[in-house]
PDB file of C-alpha atoms in Angstrom:
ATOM      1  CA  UNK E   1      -6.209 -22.979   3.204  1.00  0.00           C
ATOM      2  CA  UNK E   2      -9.217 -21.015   3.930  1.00  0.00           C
ATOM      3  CA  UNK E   3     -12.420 -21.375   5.331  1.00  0.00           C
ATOM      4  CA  UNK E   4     -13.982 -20.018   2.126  1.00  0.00           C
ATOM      5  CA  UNK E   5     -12.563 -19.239  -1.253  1.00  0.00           C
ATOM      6  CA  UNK E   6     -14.640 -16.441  -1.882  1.00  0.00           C
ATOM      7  CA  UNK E   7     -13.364 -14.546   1.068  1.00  0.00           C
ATOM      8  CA  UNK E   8     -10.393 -13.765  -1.282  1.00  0.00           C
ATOM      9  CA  UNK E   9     -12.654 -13.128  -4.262  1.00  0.00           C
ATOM     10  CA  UNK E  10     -14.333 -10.407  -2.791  1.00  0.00           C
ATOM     11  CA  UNK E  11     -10.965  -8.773  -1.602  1.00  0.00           C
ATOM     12  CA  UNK E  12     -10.755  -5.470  -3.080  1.00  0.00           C
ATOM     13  CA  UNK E  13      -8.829  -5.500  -5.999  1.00  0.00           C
ATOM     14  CA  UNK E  14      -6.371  -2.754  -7.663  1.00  0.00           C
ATOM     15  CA  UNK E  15      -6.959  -1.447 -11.081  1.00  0.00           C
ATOM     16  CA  UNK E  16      -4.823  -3.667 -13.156  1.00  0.00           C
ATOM     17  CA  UNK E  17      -6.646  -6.986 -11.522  1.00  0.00           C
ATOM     18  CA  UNK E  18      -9.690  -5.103 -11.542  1.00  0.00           C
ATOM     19  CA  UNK E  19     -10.722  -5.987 -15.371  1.00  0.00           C
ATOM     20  CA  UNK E  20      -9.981  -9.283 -17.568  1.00  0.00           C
ATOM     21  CA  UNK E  21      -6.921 -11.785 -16.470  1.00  0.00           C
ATOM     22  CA  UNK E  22      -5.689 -11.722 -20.044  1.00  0.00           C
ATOM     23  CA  UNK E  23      -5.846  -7.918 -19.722  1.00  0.00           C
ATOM     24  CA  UNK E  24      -3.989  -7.621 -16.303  1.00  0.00           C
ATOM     25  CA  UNK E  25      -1.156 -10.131 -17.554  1.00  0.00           C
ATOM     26  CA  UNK E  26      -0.918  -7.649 -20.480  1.00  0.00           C
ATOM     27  CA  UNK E  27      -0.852  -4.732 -18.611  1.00  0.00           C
ATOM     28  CA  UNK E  28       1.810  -6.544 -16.480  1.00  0.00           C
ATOM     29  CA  UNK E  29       4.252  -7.559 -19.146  1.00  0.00           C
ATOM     30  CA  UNK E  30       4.324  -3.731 -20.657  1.00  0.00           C
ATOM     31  CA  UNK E  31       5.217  -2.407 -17.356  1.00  0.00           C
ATOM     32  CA  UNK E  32       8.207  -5.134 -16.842  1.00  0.00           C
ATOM     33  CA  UNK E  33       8.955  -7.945 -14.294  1.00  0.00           C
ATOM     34  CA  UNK E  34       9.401  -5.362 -11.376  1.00  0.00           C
ATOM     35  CA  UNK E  35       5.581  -4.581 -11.747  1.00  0.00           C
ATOM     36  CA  UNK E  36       5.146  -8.445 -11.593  1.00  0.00           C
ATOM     37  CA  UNK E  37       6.855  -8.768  -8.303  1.00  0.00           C
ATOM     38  CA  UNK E  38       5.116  -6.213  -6.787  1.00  0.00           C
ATOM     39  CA  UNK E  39       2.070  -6.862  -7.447  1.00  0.00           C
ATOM     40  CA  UNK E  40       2.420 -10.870  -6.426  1.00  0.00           C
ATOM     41  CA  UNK E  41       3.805  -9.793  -3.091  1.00  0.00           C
ATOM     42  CA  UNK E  42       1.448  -7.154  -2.609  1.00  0.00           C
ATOM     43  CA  UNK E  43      -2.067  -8.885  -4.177  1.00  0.00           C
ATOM     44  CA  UNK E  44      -1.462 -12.207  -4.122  1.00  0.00           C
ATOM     45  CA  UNK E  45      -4.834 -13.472  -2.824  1.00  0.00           C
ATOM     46  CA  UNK E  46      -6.701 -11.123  -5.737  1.00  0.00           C
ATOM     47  CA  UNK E  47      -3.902 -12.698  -8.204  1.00  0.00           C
ATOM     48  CA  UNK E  48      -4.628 -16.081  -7.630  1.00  0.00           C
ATOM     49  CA  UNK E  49      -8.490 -15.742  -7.088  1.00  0.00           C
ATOM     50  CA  UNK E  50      -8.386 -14.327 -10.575  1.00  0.00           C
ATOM     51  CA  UNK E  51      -5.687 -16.941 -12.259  1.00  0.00           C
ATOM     52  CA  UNK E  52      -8.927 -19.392 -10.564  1.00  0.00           C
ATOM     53  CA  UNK E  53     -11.596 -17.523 -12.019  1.00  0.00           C
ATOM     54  CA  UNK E  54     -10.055 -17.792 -15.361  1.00  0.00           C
ATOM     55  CA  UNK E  55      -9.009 -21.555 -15.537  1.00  0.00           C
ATOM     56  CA  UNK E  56     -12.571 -22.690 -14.428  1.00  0.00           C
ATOM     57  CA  UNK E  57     -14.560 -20.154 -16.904  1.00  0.00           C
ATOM     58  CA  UNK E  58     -15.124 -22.803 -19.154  1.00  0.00           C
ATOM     59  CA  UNK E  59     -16.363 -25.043 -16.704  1.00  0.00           C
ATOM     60  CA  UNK E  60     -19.649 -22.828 -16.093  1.00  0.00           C
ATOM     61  CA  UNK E  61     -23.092 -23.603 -17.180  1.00  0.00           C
ATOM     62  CA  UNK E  62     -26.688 -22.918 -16.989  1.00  0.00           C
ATOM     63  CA  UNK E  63     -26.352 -23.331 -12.948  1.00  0.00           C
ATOM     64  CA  UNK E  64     -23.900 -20.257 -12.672  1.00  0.00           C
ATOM     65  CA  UNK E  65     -24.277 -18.288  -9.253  1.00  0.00           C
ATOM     66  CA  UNK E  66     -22.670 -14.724  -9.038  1.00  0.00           C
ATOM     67  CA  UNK E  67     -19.534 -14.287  -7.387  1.00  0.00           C
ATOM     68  CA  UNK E  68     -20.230 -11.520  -4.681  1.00  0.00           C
ATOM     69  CA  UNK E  69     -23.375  -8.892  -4.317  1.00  0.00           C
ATOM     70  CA  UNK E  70     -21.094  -6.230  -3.421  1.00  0.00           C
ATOM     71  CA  UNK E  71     -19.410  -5.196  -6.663  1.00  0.00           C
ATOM     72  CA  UNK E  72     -17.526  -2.236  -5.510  1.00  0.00           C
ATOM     73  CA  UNK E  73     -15.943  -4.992  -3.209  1.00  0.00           C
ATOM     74  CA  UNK E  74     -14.886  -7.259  -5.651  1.00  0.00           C
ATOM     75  CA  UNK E  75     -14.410  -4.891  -9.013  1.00  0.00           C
ATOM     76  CA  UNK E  76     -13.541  -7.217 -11.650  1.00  0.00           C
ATOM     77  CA  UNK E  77     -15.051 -10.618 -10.395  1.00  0.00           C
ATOM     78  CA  UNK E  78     -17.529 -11.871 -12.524  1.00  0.00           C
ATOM     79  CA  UNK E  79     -19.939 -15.230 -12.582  1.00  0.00           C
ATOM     80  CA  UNK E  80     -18.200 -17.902 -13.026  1.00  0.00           C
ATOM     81  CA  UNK E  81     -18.807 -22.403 -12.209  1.00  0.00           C
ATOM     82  CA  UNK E  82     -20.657 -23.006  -9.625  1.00  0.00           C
ATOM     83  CA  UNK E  83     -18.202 -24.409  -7.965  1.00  0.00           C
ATOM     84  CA  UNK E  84     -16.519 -21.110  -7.450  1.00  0.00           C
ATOM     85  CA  UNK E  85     -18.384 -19.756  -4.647  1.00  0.00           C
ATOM     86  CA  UNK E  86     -18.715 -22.872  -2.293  1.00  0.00           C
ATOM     87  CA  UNK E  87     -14.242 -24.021  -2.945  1.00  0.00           C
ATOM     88  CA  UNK E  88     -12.430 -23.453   0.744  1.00  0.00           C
ATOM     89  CA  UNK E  89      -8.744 -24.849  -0.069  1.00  0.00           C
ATOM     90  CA  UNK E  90      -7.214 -24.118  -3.357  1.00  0.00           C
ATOM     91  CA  UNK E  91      -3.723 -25.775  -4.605  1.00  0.00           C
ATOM     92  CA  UNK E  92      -2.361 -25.895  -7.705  1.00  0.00           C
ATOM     93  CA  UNK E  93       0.479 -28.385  -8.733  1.00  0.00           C
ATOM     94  CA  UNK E  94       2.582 -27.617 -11.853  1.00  0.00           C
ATOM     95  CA  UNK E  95       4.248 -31.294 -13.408  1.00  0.00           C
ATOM     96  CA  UNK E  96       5.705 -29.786 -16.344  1.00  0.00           C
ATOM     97  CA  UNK E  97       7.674 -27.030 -17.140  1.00  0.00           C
ATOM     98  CA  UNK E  98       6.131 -24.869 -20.225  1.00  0.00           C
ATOM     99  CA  UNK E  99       8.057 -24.762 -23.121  1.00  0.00           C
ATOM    100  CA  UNK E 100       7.517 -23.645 -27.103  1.00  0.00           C
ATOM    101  CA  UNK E 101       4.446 -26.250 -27.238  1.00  0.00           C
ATOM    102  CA  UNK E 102       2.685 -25.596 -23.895  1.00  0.00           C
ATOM    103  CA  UNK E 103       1.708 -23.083 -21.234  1.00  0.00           C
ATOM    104  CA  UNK E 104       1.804 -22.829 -17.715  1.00  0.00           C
ATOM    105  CA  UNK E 105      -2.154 -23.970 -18.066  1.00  0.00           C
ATOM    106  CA  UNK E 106      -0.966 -27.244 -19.918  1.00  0.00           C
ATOM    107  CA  UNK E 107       0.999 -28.604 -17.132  1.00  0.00           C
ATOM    108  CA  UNK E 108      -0.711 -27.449 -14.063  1.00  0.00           C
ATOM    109  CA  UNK E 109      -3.738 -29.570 -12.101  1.00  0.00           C
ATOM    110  CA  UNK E 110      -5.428 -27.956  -9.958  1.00  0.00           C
ATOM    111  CA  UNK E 111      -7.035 -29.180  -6.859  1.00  0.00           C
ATOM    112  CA  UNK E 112     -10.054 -27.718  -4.540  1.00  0.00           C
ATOM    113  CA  UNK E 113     -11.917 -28.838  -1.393  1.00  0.00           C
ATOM    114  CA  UNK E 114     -16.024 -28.105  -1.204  1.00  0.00           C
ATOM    115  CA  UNK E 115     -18.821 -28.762   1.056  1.00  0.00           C
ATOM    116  CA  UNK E 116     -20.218 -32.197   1.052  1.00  0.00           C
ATOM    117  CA  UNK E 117     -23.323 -30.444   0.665  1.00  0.00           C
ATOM    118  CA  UNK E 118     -22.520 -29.551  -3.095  1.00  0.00           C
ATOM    119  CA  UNK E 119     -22.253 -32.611  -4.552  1.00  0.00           C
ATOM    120  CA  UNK E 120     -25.365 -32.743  -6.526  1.00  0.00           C
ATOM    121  CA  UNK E 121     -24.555 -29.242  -8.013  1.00  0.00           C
ATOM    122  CA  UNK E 122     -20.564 -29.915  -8.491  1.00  0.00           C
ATOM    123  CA  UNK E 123     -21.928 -33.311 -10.511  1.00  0.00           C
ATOM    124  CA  UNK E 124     -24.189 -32.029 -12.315  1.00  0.00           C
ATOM    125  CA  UNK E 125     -22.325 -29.260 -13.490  1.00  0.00           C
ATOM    126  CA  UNK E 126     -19.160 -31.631 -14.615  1.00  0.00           C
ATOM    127  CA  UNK E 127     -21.834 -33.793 -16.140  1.00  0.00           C
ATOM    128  CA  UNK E 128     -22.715 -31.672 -18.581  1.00  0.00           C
ATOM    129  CA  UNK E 129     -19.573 -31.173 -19.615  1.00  0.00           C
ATOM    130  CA  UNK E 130     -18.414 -34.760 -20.188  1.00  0.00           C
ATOM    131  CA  UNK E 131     -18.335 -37.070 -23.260  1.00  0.00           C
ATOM    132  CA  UNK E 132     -19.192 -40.118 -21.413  1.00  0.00           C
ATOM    133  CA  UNK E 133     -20.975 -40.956 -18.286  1.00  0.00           C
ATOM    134  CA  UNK E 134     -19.026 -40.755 -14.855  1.00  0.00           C
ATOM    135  CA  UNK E 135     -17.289 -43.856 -13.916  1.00  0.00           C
ATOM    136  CA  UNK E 136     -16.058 -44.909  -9.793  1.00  0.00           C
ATOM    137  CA  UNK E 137     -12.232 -46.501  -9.291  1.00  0.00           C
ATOM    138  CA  UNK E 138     -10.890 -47.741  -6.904  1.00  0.00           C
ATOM    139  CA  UNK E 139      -7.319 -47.179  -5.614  1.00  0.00           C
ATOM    140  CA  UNK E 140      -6.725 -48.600  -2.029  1.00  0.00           C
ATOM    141  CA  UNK E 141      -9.111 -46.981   0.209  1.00  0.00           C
ATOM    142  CA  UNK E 142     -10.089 -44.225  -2.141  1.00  0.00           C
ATOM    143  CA  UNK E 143     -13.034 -43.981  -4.059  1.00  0.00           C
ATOM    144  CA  UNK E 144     -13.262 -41.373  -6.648  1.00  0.00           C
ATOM    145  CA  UNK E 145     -15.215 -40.597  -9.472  1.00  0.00           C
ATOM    146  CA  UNK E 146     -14.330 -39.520 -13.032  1.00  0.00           C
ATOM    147  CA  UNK E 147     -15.645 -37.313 -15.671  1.00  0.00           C
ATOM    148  CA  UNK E 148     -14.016 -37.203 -19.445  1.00  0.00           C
ATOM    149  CA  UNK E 149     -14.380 -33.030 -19.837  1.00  0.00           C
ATOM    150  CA  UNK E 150     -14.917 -31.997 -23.384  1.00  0.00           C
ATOM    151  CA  UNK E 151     -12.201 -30.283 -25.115  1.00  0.00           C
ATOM    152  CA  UNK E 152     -13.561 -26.788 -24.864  1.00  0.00           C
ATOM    153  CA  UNK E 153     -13.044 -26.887 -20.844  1.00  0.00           C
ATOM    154  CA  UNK E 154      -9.761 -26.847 -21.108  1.00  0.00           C
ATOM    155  CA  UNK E 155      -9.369 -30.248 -19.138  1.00  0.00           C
ATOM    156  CA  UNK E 156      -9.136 -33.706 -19.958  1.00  0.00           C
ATOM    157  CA  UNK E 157     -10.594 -34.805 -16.920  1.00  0.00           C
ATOM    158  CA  UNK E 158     -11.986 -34.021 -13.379  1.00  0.00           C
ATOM    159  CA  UNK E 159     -12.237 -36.341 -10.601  1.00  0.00           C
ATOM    160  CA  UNK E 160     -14.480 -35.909  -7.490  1.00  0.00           C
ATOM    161  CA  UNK E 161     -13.801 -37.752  -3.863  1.00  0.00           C
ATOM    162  CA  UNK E 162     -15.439 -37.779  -0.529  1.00  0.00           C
ATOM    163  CA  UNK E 163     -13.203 -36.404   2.125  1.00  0.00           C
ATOM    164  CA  UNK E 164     -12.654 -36.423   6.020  1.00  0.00           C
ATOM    165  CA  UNK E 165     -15.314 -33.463   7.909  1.00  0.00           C
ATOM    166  CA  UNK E 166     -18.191 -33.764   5.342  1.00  0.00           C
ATOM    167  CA  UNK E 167     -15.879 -32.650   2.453  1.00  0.00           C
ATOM    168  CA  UNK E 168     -15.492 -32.738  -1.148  1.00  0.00           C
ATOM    169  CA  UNK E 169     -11.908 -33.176  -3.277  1.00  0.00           C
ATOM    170  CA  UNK E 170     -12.714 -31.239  -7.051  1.00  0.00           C
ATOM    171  CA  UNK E 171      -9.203 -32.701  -9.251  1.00  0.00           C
ATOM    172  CA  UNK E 172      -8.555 -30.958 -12.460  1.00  0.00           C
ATOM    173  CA  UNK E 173      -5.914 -31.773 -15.335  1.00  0.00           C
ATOM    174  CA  UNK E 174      -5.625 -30.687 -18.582  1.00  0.00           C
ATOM    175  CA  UNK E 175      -3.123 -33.615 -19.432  1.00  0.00           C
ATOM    176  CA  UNK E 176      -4.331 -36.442 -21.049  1.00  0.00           C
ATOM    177  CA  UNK E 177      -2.589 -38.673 -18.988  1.00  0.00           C
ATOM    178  CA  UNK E 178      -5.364 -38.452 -16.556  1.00  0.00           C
ATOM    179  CA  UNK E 179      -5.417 -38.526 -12.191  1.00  0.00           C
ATOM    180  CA  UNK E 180      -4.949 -41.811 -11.498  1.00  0.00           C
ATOM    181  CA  UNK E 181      -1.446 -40.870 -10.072  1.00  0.00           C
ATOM    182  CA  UNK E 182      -2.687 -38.397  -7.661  1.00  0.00           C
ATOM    183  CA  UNK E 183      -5.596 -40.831  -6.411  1.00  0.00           C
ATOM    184  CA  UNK E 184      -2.624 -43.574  -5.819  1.00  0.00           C
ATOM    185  CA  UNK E 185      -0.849 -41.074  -3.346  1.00  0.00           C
ATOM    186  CA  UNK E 186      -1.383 -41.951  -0.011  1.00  0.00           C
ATOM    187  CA  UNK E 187      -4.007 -39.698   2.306  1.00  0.00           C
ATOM    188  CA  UNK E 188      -2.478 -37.199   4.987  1.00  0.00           C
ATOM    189  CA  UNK E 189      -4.309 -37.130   7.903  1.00  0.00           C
ATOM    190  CA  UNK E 190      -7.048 -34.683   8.189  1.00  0.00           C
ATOM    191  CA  UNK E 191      -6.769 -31.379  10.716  1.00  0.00           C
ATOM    192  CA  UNK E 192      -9.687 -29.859  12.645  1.00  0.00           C
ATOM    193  CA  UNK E 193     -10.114 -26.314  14.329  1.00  0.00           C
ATOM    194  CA  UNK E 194      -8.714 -23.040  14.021  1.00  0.00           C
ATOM    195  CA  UNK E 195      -5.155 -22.947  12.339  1.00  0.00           C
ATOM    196  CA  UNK E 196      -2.758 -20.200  11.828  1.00  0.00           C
ATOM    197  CA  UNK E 197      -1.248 -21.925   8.305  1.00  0.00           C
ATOM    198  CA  UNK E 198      -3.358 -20.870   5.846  1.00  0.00           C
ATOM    199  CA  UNK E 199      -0.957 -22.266   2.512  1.00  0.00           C
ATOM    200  CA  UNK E 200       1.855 -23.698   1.142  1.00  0.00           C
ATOM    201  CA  UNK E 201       4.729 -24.128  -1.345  1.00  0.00           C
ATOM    202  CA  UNK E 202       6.867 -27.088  -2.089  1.00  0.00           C
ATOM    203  CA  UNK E 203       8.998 -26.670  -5.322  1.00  0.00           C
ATOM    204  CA  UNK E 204      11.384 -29.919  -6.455  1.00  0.00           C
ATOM    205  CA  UNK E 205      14.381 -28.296  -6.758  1.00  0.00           C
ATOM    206  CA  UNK E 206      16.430 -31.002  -8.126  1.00  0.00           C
ATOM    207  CA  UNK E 207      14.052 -31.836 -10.758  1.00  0.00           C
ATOM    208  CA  UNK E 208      14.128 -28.182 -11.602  1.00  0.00           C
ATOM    209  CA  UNK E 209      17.618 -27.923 -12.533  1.00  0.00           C
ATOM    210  CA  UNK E 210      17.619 -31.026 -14.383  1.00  0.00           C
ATOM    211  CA  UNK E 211      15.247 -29.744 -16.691  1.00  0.00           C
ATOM    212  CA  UNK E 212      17.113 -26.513 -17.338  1.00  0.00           C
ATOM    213  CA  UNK E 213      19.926 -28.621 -17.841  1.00  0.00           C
ATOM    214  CA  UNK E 214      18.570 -30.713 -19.911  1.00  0.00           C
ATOM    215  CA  UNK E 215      19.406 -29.044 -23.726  1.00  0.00           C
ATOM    216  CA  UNK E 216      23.454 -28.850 -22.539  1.00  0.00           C
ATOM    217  CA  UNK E 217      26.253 -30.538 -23.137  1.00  0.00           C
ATOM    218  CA  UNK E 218      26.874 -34.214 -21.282  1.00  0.00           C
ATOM    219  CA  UNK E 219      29.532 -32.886 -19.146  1.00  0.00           C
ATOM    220  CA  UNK E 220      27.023 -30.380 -17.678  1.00  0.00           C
ATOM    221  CA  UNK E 221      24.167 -32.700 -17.367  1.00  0.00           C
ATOM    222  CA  UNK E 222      26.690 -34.878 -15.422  1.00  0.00           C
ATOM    223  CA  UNK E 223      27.441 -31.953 -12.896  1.00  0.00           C
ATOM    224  CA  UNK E 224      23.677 -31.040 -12.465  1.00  0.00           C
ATOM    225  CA  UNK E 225      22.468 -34.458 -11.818  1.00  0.00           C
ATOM    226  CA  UNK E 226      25.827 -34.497  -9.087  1.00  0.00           C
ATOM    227  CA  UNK E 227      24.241 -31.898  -7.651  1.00  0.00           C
ATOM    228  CA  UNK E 228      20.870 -32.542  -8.358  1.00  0.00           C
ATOM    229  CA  UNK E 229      21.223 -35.826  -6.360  1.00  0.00           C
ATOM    230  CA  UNK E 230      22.025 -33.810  -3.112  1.00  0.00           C
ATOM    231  CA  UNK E 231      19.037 -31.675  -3.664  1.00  0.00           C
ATOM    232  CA  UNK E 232      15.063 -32.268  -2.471  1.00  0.00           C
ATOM    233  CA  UNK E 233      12.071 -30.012  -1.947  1.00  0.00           C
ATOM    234  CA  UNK E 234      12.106 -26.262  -1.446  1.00  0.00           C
ATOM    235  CA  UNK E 235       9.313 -24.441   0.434  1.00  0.00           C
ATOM    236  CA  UNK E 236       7.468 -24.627   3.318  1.00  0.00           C
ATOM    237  CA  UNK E 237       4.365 -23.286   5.162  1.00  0.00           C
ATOM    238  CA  UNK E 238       2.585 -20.369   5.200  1.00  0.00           C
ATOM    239  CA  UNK E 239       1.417 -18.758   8.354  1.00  0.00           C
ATOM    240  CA  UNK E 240      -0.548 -15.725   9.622  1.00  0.00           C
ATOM    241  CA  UNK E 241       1.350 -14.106  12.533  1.00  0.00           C
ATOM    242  CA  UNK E 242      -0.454 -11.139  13.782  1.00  0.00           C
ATOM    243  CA  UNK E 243      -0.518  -8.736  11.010  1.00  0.00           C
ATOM    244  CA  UNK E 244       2.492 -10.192   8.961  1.00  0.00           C
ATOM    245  CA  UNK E 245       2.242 -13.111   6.715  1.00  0.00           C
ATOM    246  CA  UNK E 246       5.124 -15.676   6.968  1.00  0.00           C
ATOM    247  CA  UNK E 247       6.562 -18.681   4.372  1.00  0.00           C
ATOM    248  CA  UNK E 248       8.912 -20.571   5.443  1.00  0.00           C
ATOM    249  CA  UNK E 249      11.496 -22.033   3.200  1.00  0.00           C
ATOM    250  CA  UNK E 250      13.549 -24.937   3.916  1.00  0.00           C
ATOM    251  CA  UNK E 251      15.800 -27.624   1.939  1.00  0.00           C
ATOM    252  CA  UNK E 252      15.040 -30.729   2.843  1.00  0.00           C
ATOM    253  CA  UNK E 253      17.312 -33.711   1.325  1.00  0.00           C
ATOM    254  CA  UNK E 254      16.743 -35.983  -1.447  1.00  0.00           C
ATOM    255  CA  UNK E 255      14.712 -39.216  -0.388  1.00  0.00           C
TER     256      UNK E 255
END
């Protein structure tokens, strides 16, 4: 929850997020999961900014923009969709679990917030990606419109909205199954002015275990669905406080 996405794209960036993502998860992996952890609680912001960068390469076209003048500020960031420099709030929601069939990239939509201002150039740009021509539901009060993305994206579909404060809602999925479940969620309200939370993390605990539990025996898929039952979200917010940043975590109880 930024002001501007590209203020963590330009963060300086060590040398293993400094080249390629497929490079950096390489480099990772050889060095083992302690190299992993300290690098996601060290360079998160360059981590995800890059993870971004990658998923939405194949979404560029002949409108590109660069990502920052300054290279020695942003070593590693290359052009990318022109929606890259103009995103503010970034959020990624994972509905499957990968497994031997799909990746982390196959369950995971990801959701951004633009200028109003963009619109022409964030249409355009989906456009010419698409098989078909961009069609408007409706679902209650909301109004969004849909694009069928070509294969090579990587996505099945995007959807674009109008939001509260002159804003812009970019939806991405790579699932065939499409967004009409996230456009039939109901709207939080919208907050103005300075704000010290700047992100979030909400993980579905009991849904979690279920799914590990899911290849045992009956008698343990009894037990985890017990507990499961007694089980609802993990996470919280994340918060700037002075110089430290803060996530909360709290168990709240199944609904």
């Amino acid at each position: 929850m930024v002001d501007s996405f590209d203020a963590i794209r330009t963060a300086p960036r060590p040398a293993v997020l400094a080249g390629k993502p497929e490079q950096a998860a390489a480099s990772l992996e050889s060095c083992g999961p302690i190299s992993w952890l300290t690098v996601g609680a060290r360079f998160w912001p360059q981590l995800a900014a890059a993870q971004v960068e990658r998923l939405t390469a194949s979404l560029a076209g002949a409108t590109n923009a660069p990502v920052a003048t300054n290279a020695a500020a942003a070593p590693g960031a290359t052009s990318g969709a022109p929606i890259l420099p103009s995103l503010r709030n970034v959020a990624a929601i994972l509905r499957h679990l990968p497994d031997a069939k799909q990746t982390w990239e196959n369950g995971t939509v990801l959701l951004g917030s633009l200028p109003l201002t963009t619109e022409s150039t964030v249409t355009e740009a989906l456009a010419s990606q698409t098989s078909g021509k961009p069609e408007t539901q409706a679902f209650g009060g909301r109004l969004p419109t849909f694009f069928d993305l070509s294969a090579g994206t990587g996505f099945s579909e995007a959807g674009l909205e109008h939001m509260a404060g002159g804003h812009l809602s970019l939806a991405l999925t790579p699932q065939a199954a499409g967004l009409g479940w996230y456009y039939r969620l109901a709207r939080r309200p919208a907050k103005f002015g300075p704000q010290s939370k700047i992100g979030y993390l909400h993980l579905n605990l009991a849904r979690l275990l279920e799914t590990w539990a899911e290849e045992s025996d009956q008698a343990t898929r009894a037990a985890v669905r017990l507990a499961a039952s007694q089980l609802g979200q993990l996470g919280g917010n994340m918060s700037v406080d002075g110089d430290l940043v803060r996530l909360a975590l709290d168990l709240s109880e199944n609904q």
